[in-house]
Coordinates of C-alpha atoms and ligand atoms in Angstrom, one line a residue:
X1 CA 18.0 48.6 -76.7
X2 CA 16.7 49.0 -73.3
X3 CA 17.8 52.2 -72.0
X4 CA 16.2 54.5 -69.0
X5 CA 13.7 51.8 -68.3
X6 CA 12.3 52.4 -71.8
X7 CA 12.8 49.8 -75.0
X8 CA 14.2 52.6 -77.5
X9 CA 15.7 51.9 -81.4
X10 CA 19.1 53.8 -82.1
X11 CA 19.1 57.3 -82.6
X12 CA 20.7 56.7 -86.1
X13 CA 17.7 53.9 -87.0
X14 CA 20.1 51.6 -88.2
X15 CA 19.5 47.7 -87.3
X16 CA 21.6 44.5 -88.2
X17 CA 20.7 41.1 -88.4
X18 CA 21.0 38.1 -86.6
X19 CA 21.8 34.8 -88.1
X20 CA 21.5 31.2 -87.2
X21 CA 25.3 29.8 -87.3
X22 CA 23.7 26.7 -88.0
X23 CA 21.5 26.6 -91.0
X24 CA 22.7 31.2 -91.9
X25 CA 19.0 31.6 -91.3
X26 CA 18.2 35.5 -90.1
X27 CA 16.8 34.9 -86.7
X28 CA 16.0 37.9 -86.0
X29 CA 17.4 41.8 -86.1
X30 CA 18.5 44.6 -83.7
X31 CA 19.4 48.2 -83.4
X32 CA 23.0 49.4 -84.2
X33 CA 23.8 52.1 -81.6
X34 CA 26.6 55.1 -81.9
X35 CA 28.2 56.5 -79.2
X36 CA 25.2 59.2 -78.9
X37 CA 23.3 56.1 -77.8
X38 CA 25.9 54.6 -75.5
X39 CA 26.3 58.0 -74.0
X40 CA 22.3 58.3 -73.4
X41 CA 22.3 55.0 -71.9
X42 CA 25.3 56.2 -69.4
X43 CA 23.4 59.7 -68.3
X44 CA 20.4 57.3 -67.9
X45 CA 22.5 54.9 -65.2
X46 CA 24.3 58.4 -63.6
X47 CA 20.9 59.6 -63.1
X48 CA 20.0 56.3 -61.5
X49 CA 22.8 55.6 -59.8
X50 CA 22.9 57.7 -56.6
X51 CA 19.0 56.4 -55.9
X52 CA 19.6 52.7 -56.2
X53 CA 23.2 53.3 -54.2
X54 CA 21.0 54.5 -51.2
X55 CA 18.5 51.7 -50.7
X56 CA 19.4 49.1 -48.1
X57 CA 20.7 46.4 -49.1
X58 CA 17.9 44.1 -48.5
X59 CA 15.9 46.3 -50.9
X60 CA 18.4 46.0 -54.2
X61 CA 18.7 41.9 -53.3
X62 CA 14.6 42.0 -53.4
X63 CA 14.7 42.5 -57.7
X64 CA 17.7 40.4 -58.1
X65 CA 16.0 37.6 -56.4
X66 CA 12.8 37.8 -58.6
X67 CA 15.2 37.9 -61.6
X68 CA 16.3 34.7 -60.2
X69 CA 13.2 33.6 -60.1
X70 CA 11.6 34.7 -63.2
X71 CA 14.7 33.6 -65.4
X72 CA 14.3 29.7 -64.5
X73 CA 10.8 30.4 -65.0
X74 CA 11.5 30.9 -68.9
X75 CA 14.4 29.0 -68.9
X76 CA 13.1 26.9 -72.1
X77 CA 12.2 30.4 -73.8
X78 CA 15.6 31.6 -72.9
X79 CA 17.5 28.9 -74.4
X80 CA 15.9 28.4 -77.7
X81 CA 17.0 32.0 -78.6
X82 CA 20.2 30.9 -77.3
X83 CA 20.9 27.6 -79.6
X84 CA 19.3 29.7 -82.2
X85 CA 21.4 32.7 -82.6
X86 CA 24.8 31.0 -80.9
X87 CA 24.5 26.9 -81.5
X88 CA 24.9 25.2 -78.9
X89 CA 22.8 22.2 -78.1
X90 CA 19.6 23.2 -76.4
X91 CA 20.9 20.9 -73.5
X92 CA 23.6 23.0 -73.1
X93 CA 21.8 26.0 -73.2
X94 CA 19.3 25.1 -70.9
X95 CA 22.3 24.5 -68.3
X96 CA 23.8 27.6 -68.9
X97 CA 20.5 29.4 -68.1
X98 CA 20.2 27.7 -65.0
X99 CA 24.1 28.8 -64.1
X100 CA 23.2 32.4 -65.0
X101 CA 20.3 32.3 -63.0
X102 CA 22.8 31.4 -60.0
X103 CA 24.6 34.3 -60.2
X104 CA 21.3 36.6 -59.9
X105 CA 20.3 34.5 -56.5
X106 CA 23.8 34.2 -55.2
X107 CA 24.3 37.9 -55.2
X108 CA 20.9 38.8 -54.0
X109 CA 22.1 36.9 -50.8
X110 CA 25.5 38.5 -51.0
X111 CA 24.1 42.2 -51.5
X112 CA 23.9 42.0 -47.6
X113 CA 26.8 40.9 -46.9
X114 CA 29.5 44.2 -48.0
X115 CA 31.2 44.4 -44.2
X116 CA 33.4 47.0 -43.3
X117 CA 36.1 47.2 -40.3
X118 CA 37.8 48.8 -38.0
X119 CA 41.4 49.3 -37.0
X120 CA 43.0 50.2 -34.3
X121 CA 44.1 54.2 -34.5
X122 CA 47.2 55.1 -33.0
X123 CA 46.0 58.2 -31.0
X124 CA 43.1 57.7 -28.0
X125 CA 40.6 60.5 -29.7
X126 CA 40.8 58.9 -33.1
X127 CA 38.8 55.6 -34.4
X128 CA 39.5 54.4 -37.8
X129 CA 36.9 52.7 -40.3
X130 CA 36.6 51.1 -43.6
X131 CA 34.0 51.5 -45.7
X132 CA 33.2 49.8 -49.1
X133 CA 31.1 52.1 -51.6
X134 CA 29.7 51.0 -55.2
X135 CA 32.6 52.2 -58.2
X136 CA 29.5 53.8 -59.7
X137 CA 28.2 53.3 -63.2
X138 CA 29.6 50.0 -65.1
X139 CA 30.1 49.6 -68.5
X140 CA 29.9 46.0 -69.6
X141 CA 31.4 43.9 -72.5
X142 CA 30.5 40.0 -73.1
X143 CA 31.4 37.6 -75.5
X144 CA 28.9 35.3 -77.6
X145 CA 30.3 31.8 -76.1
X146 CA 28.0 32.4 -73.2
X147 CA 25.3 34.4 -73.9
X148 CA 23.3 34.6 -70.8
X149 CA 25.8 33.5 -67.8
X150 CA 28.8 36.0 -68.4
X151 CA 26.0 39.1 -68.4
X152 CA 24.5 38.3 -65.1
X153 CA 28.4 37.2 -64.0
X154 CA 28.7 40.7 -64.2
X155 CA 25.6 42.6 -63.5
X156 CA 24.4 40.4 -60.7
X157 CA 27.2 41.3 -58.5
X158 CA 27.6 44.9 -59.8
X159 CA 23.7 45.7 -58.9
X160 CA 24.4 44.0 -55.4
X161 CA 27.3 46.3 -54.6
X162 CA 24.8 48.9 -55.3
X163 CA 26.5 50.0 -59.0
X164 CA 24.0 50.8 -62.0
X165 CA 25.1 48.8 -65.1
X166 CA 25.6 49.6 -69.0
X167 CA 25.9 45.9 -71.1
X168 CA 27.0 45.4 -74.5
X169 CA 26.4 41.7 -75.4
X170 CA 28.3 40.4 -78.2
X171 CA 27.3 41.5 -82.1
X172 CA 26.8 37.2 -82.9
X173 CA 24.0 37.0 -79.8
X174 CA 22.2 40.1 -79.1
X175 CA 18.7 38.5 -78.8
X176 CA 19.7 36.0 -75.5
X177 CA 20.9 39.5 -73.9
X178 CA 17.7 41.3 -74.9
X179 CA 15.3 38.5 -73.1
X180 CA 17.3 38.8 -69.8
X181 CA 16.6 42.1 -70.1
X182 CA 12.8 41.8 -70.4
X183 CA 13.7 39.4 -67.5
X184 CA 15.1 42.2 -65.6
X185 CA 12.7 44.7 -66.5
X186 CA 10.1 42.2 -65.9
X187 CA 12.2 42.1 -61.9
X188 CA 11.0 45.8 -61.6
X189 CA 14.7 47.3 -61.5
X190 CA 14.0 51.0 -61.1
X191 CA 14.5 52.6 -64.7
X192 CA 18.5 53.2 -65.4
X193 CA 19.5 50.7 -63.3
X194 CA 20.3 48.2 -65.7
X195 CA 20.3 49.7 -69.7
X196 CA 21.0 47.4 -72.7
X197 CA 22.9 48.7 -75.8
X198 CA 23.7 46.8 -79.0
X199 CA 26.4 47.6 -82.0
X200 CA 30.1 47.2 -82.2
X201 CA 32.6 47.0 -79.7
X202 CA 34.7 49.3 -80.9
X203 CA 32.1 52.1 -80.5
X204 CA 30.9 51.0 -77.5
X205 CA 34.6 50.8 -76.3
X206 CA 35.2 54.0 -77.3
X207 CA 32.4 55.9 -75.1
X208 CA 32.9 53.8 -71.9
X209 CA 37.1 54.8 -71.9
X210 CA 36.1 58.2 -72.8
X211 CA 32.6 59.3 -70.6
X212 CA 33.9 60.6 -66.9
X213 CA 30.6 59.0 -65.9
X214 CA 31.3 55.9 -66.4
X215 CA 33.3 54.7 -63.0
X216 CA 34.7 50.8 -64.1
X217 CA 34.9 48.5 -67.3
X218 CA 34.4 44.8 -66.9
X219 CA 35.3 43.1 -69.5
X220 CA 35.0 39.4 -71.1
X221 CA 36.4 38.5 -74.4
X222 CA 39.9 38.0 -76.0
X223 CA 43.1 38.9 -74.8
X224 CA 43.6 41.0 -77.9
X225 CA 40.8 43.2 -77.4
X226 CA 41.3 43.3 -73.3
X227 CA 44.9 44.9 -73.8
X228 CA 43.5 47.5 -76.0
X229 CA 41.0 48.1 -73.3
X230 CA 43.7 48.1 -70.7
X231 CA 45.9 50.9 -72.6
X232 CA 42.8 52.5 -73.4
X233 CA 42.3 52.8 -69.3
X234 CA 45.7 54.3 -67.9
X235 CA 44.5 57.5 -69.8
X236 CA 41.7 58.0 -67.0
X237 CA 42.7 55.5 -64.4
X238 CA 39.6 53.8 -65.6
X239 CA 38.6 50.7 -63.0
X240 CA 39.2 47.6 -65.4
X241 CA 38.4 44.0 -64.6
X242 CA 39.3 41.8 -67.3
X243 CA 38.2 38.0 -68.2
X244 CA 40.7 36.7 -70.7
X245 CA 41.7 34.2 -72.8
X246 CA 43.0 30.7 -71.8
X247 CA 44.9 27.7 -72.7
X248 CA 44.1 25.1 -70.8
X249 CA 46.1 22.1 -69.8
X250 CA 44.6 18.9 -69.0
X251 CA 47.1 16.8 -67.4
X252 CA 45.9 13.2 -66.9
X253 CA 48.5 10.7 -64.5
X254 CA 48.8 7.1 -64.5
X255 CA 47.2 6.6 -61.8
X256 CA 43.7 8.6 -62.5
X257 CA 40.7 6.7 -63.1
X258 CA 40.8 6.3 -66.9
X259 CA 36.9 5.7 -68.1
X260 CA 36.0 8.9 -66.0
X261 CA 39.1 10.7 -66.7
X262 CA 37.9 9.9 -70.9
X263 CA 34.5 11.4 -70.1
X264 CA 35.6 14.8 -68.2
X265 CA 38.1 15.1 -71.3
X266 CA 35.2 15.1 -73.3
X267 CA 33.1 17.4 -71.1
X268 CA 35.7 19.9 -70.6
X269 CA 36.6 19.6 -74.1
X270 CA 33.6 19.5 -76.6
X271 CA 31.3 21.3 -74.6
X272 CA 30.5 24.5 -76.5
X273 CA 32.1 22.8 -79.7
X274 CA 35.0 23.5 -77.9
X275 CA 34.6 27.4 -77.8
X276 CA 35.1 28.2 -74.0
X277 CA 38.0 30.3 -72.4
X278 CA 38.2 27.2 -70.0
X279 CA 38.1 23.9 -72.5
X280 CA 41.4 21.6 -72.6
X281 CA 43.4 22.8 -74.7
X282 CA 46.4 20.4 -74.0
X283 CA 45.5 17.3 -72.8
X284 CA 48.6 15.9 -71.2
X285 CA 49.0 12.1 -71.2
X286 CA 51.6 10.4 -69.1
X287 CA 53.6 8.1 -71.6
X288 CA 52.4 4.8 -69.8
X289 CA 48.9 5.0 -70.9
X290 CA 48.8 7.2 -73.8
X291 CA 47.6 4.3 -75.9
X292 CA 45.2 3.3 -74.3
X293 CA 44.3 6.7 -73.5
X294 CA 43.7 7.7 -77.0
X295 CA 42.0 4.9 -78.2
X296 CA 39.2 5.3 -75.5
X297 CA 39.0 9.1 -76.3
X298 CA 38.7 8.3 -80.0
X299 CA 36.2 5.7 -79.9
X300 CA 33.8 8.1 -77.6
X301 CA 34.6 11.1 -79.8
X302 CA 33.4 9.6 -83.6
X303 CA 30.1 8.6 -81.3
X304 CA 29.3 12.1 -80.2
X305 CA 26.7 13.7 -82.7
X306 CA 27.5 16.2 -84.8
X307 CA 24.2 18.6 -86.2
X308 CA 21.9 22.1 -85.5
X309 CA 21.8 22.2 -81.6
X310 CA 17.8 22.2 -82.2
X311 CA 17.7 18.9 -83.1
X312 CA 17.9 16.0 -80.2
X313 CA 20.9 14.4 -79.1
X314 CA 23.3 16.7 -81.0
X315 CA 26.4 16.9 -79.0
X316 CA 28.0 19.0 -81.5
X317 CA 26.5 22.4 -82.5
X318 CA 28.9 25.0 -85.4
X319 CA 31.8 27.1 -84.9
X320 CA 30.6 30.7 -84.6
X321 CA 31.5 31.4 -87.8
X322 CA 33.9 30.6 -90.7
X323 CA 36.7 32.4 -90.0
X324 CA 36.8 30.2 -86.7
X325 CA 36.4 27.0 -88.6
X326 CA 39.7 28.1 -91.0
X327 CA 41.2 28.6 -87.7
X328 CA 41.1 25.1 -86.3
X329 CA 41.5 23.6 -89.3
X330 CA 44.9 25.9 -90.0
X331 CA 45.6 24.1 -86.6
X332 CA 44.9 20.7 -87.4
X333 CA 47.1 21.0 -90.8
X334 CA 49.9 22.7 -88.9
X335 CA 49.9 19.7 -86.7
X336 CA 49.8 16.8 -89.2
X337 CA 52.2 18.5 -91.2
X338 CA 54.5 19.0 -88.1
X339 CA 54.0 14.5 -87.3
X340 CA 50.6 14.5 -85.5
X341 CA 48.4 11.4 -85.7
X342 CA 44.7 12.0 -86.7
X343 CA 42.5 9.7 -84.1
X344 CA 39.4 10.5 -85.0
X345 CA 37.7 13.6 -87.1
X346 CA 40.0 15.6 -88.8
X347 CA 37.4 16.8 -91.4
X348 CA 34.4 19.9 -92.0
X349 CA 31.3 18.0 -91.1
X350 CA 28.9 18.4 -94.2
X351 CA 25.0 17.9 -94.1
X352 CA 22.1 18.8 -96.2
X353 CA 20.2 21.5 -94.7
X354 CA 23.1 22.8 -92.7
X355 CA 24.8 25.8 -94.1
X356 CA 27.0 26.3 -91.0
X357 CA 30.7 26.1 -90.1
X358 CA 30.2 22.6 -88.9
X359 CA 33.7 21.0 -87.8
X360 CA 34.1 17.1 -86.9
X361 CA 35.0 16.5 -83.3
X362 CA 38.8 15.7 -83.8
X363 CA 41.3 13.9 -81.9
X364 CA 45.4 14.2 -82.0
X365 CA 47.8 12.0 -80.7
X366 CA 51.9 12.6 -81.1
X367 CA 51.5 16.3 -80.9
X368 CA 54.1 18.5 -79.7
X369 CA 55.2 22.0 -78.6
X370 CA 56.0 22.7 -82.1
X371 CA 53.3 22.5 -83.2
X372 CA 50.6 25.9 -83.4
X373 CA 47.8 24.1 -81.3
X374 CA 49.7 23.8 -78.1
X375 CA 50.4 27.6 -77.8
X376 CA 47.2 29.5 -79.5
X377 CA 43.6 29.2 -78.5
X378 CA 41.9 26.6 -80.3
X379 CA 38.3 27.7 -79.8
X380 CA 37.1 24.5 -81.7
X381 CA 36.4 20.7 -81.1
X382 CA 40.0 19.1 -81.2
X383 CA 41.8 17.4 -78.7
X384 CA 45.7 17.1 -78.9
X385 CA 47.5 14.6 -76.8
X386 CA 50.6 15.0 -75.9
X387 CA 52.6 12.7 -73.9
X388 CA 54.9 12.9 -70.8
X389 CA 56.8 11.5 -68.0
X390 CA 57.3 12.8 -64.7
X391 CA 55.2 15.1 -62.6
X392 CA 58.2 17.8 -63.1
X393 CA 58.0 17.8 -66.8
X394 CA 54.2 18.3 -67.1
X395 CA 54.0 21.3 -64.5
X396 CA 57.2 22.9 -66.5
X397 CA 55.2 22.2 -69.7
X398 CA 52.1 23.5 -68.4
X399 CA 52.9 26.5 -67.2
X400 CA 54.7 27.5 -70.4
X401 CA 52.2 29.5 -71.9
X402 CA 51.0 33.3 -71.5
X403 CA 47.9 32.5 -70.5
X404 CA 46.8 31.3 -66.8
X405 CA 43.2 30.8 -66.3
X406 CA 42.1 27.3 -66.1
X407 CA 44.2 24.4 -65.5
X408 CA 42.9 20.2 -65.1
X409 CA 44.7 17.3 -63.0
X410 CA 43.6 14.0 -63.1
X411 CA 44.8 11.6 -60.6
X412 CA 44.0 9.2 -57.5
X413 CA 47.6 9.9 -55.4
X414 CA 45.6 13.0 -52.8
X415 CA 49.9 14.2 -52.3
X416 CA 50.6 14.6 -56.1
X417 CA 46.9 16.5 -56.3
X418 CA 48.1 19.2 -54.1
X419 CA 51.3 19.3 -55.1
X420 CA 50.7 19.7 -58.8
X421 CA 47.4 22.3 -58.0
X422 CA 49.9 24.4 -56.1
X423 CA 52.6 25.0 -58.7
X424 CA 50.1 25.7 -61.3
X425 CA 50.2 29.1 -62.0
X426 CA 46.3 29.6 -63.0
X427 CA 43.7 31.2 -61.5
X428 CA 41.7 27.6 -61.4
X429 CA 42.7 24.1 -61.3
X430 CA 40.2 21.8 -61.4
X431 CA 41.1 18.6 -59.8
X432 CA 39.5 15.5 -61.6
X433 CA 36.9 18.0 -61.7
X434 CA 36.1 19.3 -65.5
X435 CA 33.3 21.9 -64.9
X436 CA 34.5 24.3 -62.1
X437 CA 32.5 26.9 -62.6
X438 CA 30.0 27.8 -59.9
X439 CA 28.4 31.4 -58.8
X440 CA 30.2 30.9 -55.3
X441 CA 33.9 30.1 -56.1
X442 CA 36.1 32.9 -57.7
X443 CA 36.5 32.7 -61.5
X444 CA 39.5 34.4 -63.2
X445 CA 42.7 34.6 -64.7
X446 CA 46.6 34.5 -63.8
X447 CA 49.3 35.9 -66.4
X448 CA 47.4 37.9 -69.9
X449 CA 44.5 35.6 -69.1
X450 CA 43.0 38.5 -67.0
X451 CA 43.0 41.1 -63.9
X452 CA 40.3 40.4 -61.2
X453 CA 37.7 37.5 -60.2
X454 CA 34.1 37.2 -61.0
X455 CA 31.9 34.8 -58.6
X456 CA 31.7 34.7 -55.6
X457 CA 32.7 37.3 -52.4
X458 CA 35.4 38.1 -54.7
X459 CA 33.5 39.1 -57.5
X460 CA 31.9 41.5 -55.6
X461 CA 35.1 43.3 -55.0
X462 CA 35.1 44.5 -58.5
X463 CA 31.9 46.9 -58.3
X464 CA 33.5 48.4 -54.5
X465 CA 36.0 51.4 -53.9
X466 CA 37.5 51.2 -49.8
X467 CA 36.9 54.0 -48.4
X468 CA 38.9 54.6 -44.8
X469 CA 37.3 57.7 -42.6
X470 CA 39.7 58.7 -39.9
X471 CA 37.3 60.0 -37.1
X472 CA 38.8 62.2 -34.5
X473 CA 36.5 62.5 -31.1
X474 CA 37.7 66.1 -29.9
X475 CA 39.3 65.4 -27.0
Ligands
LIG1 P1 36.2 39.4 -78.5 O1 36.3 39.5 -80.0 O2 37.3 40.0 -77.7 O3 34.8 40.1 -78.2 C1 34.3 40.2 -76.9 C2 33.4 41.4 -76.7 O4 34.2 42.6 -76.9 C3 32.3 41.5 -77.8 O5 31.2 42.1 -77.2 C4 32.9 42.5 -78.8 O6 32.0 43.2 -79.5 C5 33.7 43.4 -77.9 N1 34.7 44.2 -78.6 C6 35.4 43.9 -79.7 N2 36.3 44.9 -80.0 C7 36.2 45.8 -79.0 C8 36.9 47.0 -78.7 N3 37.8 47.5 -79.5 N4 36.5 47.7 -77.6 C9 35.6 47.2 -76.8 N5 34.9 46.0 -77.0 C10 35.2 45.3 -78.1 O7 36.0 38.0 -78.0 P2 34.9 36.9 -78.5 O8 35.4 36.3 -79.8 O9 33.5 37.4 -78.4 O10 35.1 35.8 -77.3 C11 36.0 34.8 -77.3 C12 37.1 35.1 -76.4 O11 36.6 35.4 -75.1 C13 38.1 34.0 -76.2 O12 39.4 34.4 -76.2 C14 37.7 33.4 -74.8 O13 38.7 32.7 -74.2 C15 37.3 34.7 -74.1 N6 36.4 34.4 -72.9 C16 36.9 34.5 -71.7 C17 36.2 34.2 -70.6 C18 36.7 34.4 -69.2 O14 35.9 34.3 -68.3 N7 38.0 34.5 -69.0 C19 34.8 33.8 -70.8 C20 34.4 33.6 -72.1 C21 35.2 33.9 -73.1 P3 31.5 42.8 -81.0 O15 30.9 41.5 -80.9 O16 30.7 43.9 -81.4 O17 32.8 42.6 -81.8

């Protein structure tokens, strides 16, 4: 754990290891901190806090730019440990690497840009002005989907407001957070800036709600675990910003390009093995071409490459664990009972040498809202079609969920684009556009898929109080 500027082991000497979802290989091991450690690593970022708030803001974009800098440089490093401990191709990887690297230089630009204003007072001796100040110290919680990208989504823009930052990375991928933090050290942050703890949530949890140092929680995970955190916070009027679950629907019209519309499916679909808060998660097919539709999908699908994400070409790395491959395949049988059509997969993948949760990527055709897959996360590689007929019908269908963070149209009509992306109720809707996620653009949820944006101006937002100073001039 990096904590104070120093690499430290928890106070408790306890360590768990890391395994290789792929082949259950240890890859490696870490310490297991209590909440004496979490609370250390919090009086470490108080004591650094007031310090780092006071440079210019040219001088905290200076070590966020090297981080920028020296993270591409080990990019390849980086994302080994990455496919190793999470899965994912090493293609994949490598991209996300370069996308968490955005956020360090996007905010080391932005740091410079925290405006205030003024407003006019309604007495001649008085002047009013805004001010934005940093929330103070940040507790941070990330998920093992994306191990690199959704800790410096956070910290990047937390450091630029002039915050000092506590992470937790996921238990599955501790060792992709502990090199960004050598990359960070290695930045020269002053020491407490940024401090790295590792061990269980709930723990972890349980100091940042509880320590009156700690000023915000930012959050990225399940919806589950975010309400807890959300009760948890009305006790101390705890800041929260929360990045939820999703359930995406991926509405595709008759008019929409088909051979690219088949590709994005697959890239918004399989990337990840399907385990990202923003993969379809109901592909919407209007009637007229759902055939043909489904037949391209499946032949592309039993093509892509199934294996350890170390090895060339894979396409398709393991589920994070077995518990998340009963859970799609408790899907899939709830469908097929319920009248789905298997396409293609439908099956555990099985391979000497891999000792993973290893799931074939799957396509369903004839599925419906009965059926468990259209209303609960999937978090694996299948693909359920489901057909429809008019514009009308698919927006009603698509917005009857919980969830509201990321939402696909595909289409070549420019008035039935805006009109469908403006009754959407989700925080994103990418229009024939399968990959929105960028450092500049705001990322974040609608409905229990979150509160608050990460990326861009907005993101910055989260890590600011307003403060208003009403300024009389005697006289
Ligand atoms: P998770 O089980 O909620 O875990 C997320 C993080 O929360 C982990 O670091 C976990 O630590 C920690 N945690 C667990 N219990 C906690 C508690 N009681 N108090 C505080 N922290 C606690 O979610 P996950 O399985 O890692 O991630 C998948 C979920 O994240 C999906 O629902 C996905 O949609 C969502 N997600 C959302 C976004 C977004 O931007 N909206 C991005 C990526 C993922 P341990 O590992 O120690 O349990």
């Amino acid at each position: 754990m990096y904590i104070g500027g120093e690499w430290r082991e928890a106070i408790s000497g306890q360590r768990r290891e890391v395994r290789n979802p792929a082949t259950g290989e240890t890859v490696g091991s870490v310490p297991v901190c209590g909440r004496e450690d979490v609370a250390a690593a919090i009086d470490a970022a108080h004591a650094a806090f007031r310090p780092w708030a006071d440079l210019t803001a040219q001088e905290r974009s200076e070590p966020l730019r090297r981080a920028f800098e020296i993270l591409v440089e080990r990019k390849d490093e980086i994302a080994r440990i990455m496919t190793l401990e999470q899965g994912k191709p090493l293609a994949e990887a490598k991209a996300e690497v370069l996308f968490a690297a955005e956020f360090l230089r996007w905010y080391s630009e932005e740091a410079k840009r925290v405006y205030g204003e003024t407003i006019p007072a309604s007495a001649p001796h008085k002047r009013i002005l805004v001010i934005r100040q940093p929330v103070g110290v940040v507790g941070a919680i990330t998920p093992w989907n994306f191990p690199v990208s959704m800790l410096t989504r956070k910290i990047a823009p937390a450091l630029a407001a002039g915050c000092t930052v506590v992470l937790k990375p996921a238990d599955y991928t501790p060792l992709s957070a502990v090199a960004l933090f050598r990359v960070l050290e290695d930045a020269g942050f002053p020491p407490g800036v940024v401090n790295l703890v590792t061990g269980k949530g709930s723990v972890v949890g349980a100091e940042f709600l509880e320590n009156p140092k700690l000023g915000k929680i930012t959050f990225t995970g399940s919806t589950e675990v975010g309400k807890q955190l959300i009760e948890g916070s009305a006790k101390y009027v705890k800041r929260i910003s929360m990045e939820l679950g999703g359930h995406a629907p991926f509405i595709v019209f008759e008019d929409a390009d088909l051979e690219q519309t088949v590709d994005a499916c697959i890239a918004s679909k399989f990337r990840n093995a399907g385990q990202t808060c923003i993969c379809a998660n109901r592909i919407y097919v209007q009637d007229t071409i759902m055939d043909r539709f489904a037949a391209m999908l499946a032949g592309k699908v039993k093509a892509l490459k199934v294996g350890n994400g170390m090895e060339p070409g894979v396409d398709i790395g393991p589920l994070i664990d077995w518990e998340a491959l009963e859970k799609v395949e408790q899907q899939v049988q709830d469908a097929l009972s319920k009248g789905a059509k298997l396409e293609a997969g439908g099956r555990r993948y099985v391979r000497e040498g891999l000792n993973g949760a290893f799931y074939e990527p799957t396509v369903l055709s004839h599925v419906d809202e009965s059926m468990d897959i259209c209303s609960v996360e999937t978090f694996g590689p299948v693909a359920p079609l489901i057909a429809f007929r008019t514009e009308e019908e698919v927006i009603a269908k698509a917005n009857a969920t919980e969830y509201g963070l990321a939402s696909y149209v595909f289409t070549r009509d420019l008035g039935r684009a805006f009109r469908v992306s403006e009754r959407l109720e989700y925080g994103i809707v990418g229009v024939n556009d399968p990959l929105p996620s960028v450092a500049q653009a705001p990322f974040g949820g609608w409905k229990e898929s979150g509160l608050g944006r990460e990326g861009g101006r907005h993101g910055l937002e989260a890590f600011l109080e307003i403060k208003y100073i009403s300024l009389g001039l005697n006289g």
